[in-house]
Structure formats: C-alpha cells, structure tokens
Amino acid sequence: MKKIYSLLGIIALVTLFSGCASSGTDQMDVQAGARAKVNEFLTIMSSESRPATMMDFISPSYIKAAGLNPSEYTVNTYYPKSFVIEQVFPSPDLTNSVNVVATIYGENKSWAHRLTFVVLNEGDKLALFPGKHATDTKYVDPWYKIEEYVK
C-alpha cells in the first residue's frame, strides 16, 4: 500500500512540476512576444515616416469600449532617435497582459521619456492597450503610462 501511495505522490509531483514548467515557458513566450511588439512599434516610431496603419497596434477591445472610429484617430508618437527596452513583466494594471517599459531618447540623448506599454493578446494578435485618448485632438496614446523628461 505504501508503494502505491509513494508512486501516486511521485506522479503528482511530476505532474505539478511539468505544469509549472510549461506555464513558466508560456509566460516567457508571452513576454518575448510583448517585447517584440513594442520593439516593432518603437522602431516605426524612430523612423522618418509613420505608416497609416499605426492604429493597427491599438487594442480592438479598447477601440470598441471607447467607441472610437479608427479612421478618425491618429496614434500619438514622439520622434525619438533611439530607445531601450528596460523591463518586461506581467502587468499589475491589466489582467492577462504584459508591461513593457522602454525609454526613448532625443538626438544626443538631449531628452528622455519612459513609456510603459501594456500588451495583451486579443484573438491571437498582440495589441497595445492605451492609457488614454483625446476626443478633441483625436489622438490615442499607445502607451499606458508616461514619465516625461526622466533624464
């Protein structure tokens, strides 16, 4: 009888640890995807031209909940010369999402802003969940939080 309980205990532990390993790997995959999504957005933001498809980065659920017409809004951007992604971690702000913290820099690092992006998976597509939008100027902030002039 002891052997059966021991065997069941070992099976339970193996199952527990294999479950933990896969969820940890899944979380790492989600964080890597979130990092890549923000990197893609910041690379576009650092380029000389802004494609008309910038609203494609914005969360469809945010657009719907806020009642925004995507063709009427523009994504708010800066014109950084460089950027560094500093941190990626599970978001305390929004469930089932990832925070990506990046600092963007002006020419010769004359200014720096720290942007926190919230990235979530919506229908197998990673999207940025904005912190706000302005109905008067028709801009959507792609970042959730900003700290300006951190340098």
mmCIF file of C-alpha atoms in Angstrom:
data_model
loop_
_atom_site.group_PDB
_atom_site.id
_atom_site.type_symbol
_atom_site.label_atom_id
_atom_site.label_comp_id
_atom_site.label_asym_id
_atom_site.label_seq_id
_atom_site.Cartn_x
_atom_site.Cartn_y
_atom_site.Cartn_z
ATOM 1 C CA MET A 1 0.000 0.000 0.000
ATOM 2 C CA LYS A 2 2.876 2.353 0.839
ATOM 3 C CA LYS A 3 4.358 1.761 -2.617
ATOM 4 C CA ILE A 4 1.089 2.798 -4.277
ATOM 5 C CA TYR A 5 0.923 5.997 -2.220
ATOM 6 C CA SER A 6 4.594 6.710 -2.941
ATOM 7 C CA LEU A 7 4.054 6.120 -6.643
ATOM 8 C CA LEU A 8 0.975 8.365 -6.651
ATOM 9 C CA GLY A 9 2.941 11.036 -4.783
ATOM 10 C CA ILE A 10 5.758 10.911 -7.325
ATOM 11 C CA ILE A 11 3.285 11.095 -10.221
ATOM 12 C CA ALA A 12 1.568 14.072 -8.559
ATOM 13 C CA LEU A 13 4.894 15.871 -8.106
ATOM 14 C CA VAL A 14 5.998 15.213 -11.685
ATOM 15 C CA THR A 15 2.631 16.445 -12.957
ATOM 16 C CA LEU A 16 2.831 19.545 -10.763
ATOM 17 C CA PHE A 17 6.353 20.439 -11.842
ATOM 18 C CA SER A 18 5.715 19.769 -15.521
ATOM 19 C CA GLY A 19 2.661 22.037 -15.320
ATOM 20 C CA CYS A 20 4.705 24.747 -13.660
ATOM 21 C CA ALA A 21 7.432 24.467 -16.262
ATOM 22 C CA SER A 22 5.017 24.770 -19.162
ATOM 23 C CA SER A 23 3.208 27.761 -17.673
ATOM 24 C CA GLY A 24 6.564 29.404 -16.987
ATOM 25 C CA THR A 25 7.598 28.776 -20.569
ATOM 26 C CA ASP A 26 4.247 30.100 -21.804
ATOM 27 C CA GLN A 27 4.736 33.251 -19.715
ATOM 28 C CA MET A 28 8.237 33.693 -21.140
ATOM 29 C CA ASP A 29 6.824 33.291 -24.675
ATOM 30 C CA VAL A 30 4.155 35.909 -23.949
ATOM 31 C CA GLN A 31 6.752 38.288 -22.550
ATOM 32 C CA ALA A 32 9.035 37.739 -25.564
ATOM 33 C CA GLY A 33 6.102 38.441 -27.893
ATOM 34 C CA ALA A 34 5.210 41.591 -25.956
ATOM 35 C CA ARG A 35 8.822 42.783 -26.116
ATOM 36 C CA ALA A 36 8.878 42.148 -29.881
ATOM 37 C CA LYS A 37 5.593 44.035 -30.382
ATOM 38 C CA VAL A 38 6.859 47.101 -28.505
ATOM 39 C CA ASN A 39 10.202 46.874 -30.301
ATOM 40 C CA GLU A 40 8.338 46.859 -33.632
ATOM 41 C CA PHE A 41 6.259 49.879 -32.609
ATOM 42 C CA LEU A 42 9.267 51.855 -31.310
ATOM 43 C CA THR A 43 11.263 51.032 -34.440
ATOM 44 C CA ILE A 44 8.493 52.533 -36.548
ATOM 45 C CA MET A 45 8.265 55.498 -34.189
ATOM 46 C CA SER A 46 12.030 56.044 -34.554
ATOM 47 C CA SER A 47 11.838 56.034 -38.348
ATOM 48 C CA GLU A 48 11.270 59.067 -40.520
ATOM 49 C CA SER A 49 7.836 58.013 -41.771
ATOM 50 C CA ARG A 50 4.708 56.857 -39.970
ATOM 51 C CA PRO A 51 2.534 54.350 -41.822
ATOM 52 C CA ALA A 52 -1.204 54.928 -41.906
ATOM 53 C CA THR A 53 -1.650 51.572 -40.190
ATOM 54 C CA MET A 54 -0.400 52.705 -36.767
ATOM 55 C CA MET A 55 -3.923 52.249 -35.351
ATOM 56 C CA ASP A 56 -3.492 48.517 -36.068
ATOM 57 C CA PHE A 57 -1.253 48.402 -32.961
ATOM 58 C CA ILE A 58 -4.102 49.595 -30.712
ATOM 59 C CA SER A 59 -6.254 47.086 -28.842
ATOM 60 C CA PRO A 60 -9.516 46.383 -30.711
ATOM 61 C CA SER A 61 -11.319 45.929 -27.385
ATOM 62 C CA TYR A 62 -10.139 49.401 -26.267
ATOM 63 C CA ILE A 63 -11.307 50.943 -29.539
ATOM 64 C CA LYS A 64 -14.697 49.275 -29.206
ATOM 65 C CA ALA A 65 -15.162 50.079 -25.497
ATOM 66 C CA ALA A 66 -14.180 53.726 -26.043
ATOM 67 C CA GLY A 67 -16.440 53.996 -29.100
ATOM 68 C CA LEU A 68 -13.611 55.227 -31.321
ATOM 69 C CA ASN A 69 -13.728 55.286 -35.096
ATOM 70 C CA PRO A 70 -10.166 54.196 -36.032
ATOM 71 C CA SER A 71 -10.243 56.157 -39.290
ATOM 72 C CA GLU A 72 -10.787 59.390 -37.322
ATOM 73 C CA TYR A 73 -7.973 58.869 -34.801
ATOM 74 C CA THR A 74 -4.195 59.046 -35.018
ATOM 75 C CA VAL A 75 -1.707 57.291 -32.778
ATOM 76 C CA ASN A 76 0.254 59.761 -30.665
ATOM 77 C CA THR A 77 4.001 59.405 -31.231
ATOM 78 C CA TYR A 78 7.266 61.092 -30.439
ATOM 79 C CA TYR A 79 10.229 61.338 -32.777
ATOM 80 C CA PRO A 80 12.965 59.561 -30.822
ATOM 81 C CA LYS A 81 16.409 58.913 -32.221
ATOM 82 C CA SER A 82 16.875 55.790 -30.110
ATOM 83 C CA PHE A 83 15.215 53.648 -27.484
ATOM 84 C CA VAL A 84 15.996 50.958 -24.932
ATOM 85 C CA ILE A 85 13.574 48.358 -23.620
ATOM 86 C CA GLU A 86 14.329 48.186 -19.908
ATOM 87 C CA GLN A 87 11.823 45.769 -18.377
ATOM 88 C CA VAL A 88 9.206 43.196 -19.330
ATOM 89 C CA PHE A 89 6.937 41.735 -16.649
ATOM 90 C CA PRO A 90 3.345 40.582 -16.007
ATOM 91 C CA SER A 91 1.136 43.661 -15.808
ATOM 92 C CA PRO A 92 -0.249 44.691 -12.435
ATOM 93 C CA ASP A 93 -2.513 47.123 -14.315
ATOM 94 C CA LEU A 94 -4.471 44.758 -16.563
ATOM 95 C CA THR A 95 -5.041 41.030 -16.153
ATOM 96 C CA ASN A 96 -3.594 38.623 -18.728
ATOM 97 C CA SER A 97 -1.258 41.253 -20.104
ATOM 98 C CA VAL A 98 2.408 42.223 -20.024
ATOM 99 C CA ASN A 99 4.034 45.544 -19.193
ATOM 100 C CA VAL A 100 6.964 46.617 -21.343
ATOM 101 C CA VAL A 101 8.929 49.601 -20.058
ATOM 102 C CA ALA A 102 11.072 51.477 -22.557
ATOM 103 C CA THR A 103 12.985 54.730 -22.530
ATOM 104 C CA ILE A 104 13.056 56.793 -25.706
ATOM 105 C CA TYR A 105 15.759 59.369 -26.365
ATOM 106 C CA GLY A 106 16.056 62.503 -28.430
ATOM 107 C CA GLU A 107 19.098 63.358 -30.516
ATOM 108 C CA ASN A 108 22.300 63.092 -28.458
ATOM 109 C CA LYS A 109 20.052 61.917 -25.610
ATOM 110 C CA SER A 110 19.017 65.546 -25.039
ATOM 111 C CA TRP A 111 15.700 64.307 -23.626
ATOM 112 C CA ALA A 112 14.316 61.013 -22.410
ATOM 113 C CA HIS A 113 10.801 59.747 -21.705
ATOM 114 C CA ARG A 114 9.996 56.448 -20.009
ATOM 115 C CA LEU A 115 6.985 54.761 -21.594
ATOM 116 C CA THR A 116 5.119 51.826 -20.090
ATOM 117 C CA PHE A 117 3.229 49.816 -22.663
ATOM 118 C CA VAL A 118 0.569 47.272 -21.742
ATOM 119 C CA VAL A 119 0.487 44.461 -24.297
ATOM 120 C CA LEU A 120 -2.335 41.939 -24.449
ATOM 121 C CA ASN A 121 -3.328 39.103 -26.721
ATOM 122 C CA GLU A 122 -6.628 39.670 -28.487
ATOM 123 C CA GLY A 123 -7.716 36.976 -30.896
ATOM 124 C CA ASP A 124 -4.170 35.673 -31.424
ATOM 125 C CA LYS A 125 -2.935 39.196 -32.089
ATOM 126 C CA LEU A 126 -0.794 41.194 -29.696
ATOM 127 C CA ALA A 127 -2.048 44.737 -29.209
ATOM 128 C CA LEU A 128 -1.187 47.819 -27.174
ATOM 129 C CA PHE A 129 -3.721 48.869 -24.546
ATOM 130 C CA PRO A 130 -3.692 52.692 -24.386
ATOM 131 C CA GLY A 131 -3.657 54.726 -21.228
ATOM 132 C CA LYS A 132 -5.949 57.353 -22.746
ATOM 133 C CA HIS A 133 -7.242 59.063 -25.842
ATOM 134 C CA ALA A 134 -8.242 62.659 -26.530
ATOM 135 C CA THR A 135 -11.542 63.277 -28.289
ATOM 136 C CA ASP A 136 -10.688 66.920 -29.025
ATOM 137 C CA THR A 137 -7.383 66.228 -30.816
ATOM 138 C CA LYS A 138 -8.304 62.690 -31.982
ATOM 139 C CA TYR A 139 -5.083 61.177 -30.643
ATOM 140 C CA VAL A 140 -4.682 57.807 -28.920
ATOM 141 C CA ASP A 141 -1.685 57.307 -26.633
ATOM 142 C CA PRO A 142 -0.270 53.854 -27.434
ATOM 143 C CA TRP A 143 1.480 53.733 -24.052
ATOM 144 C CA TYR A 144 -0.352 53.120 -20.812
ATOM 145 C CA LYS A 145 1.802 55.425 -18.695
ATOM 146 C CA ILE A 146 4.491 58.015 -19.406
ATOM 147 C CA GLU A 147 7.187 59.655 -17.322
ATOM 148 C CA GLU A 148 8.462 62.676 -19.240
ATOM 149 C CA TYR A 149 11.978 64.087 -19.073
ATOM 150 C CA VAL A 150 13.420 61.378 -16.885
ATOM 151 C CA LYS A 151 16.976 62.355 -17.745
#
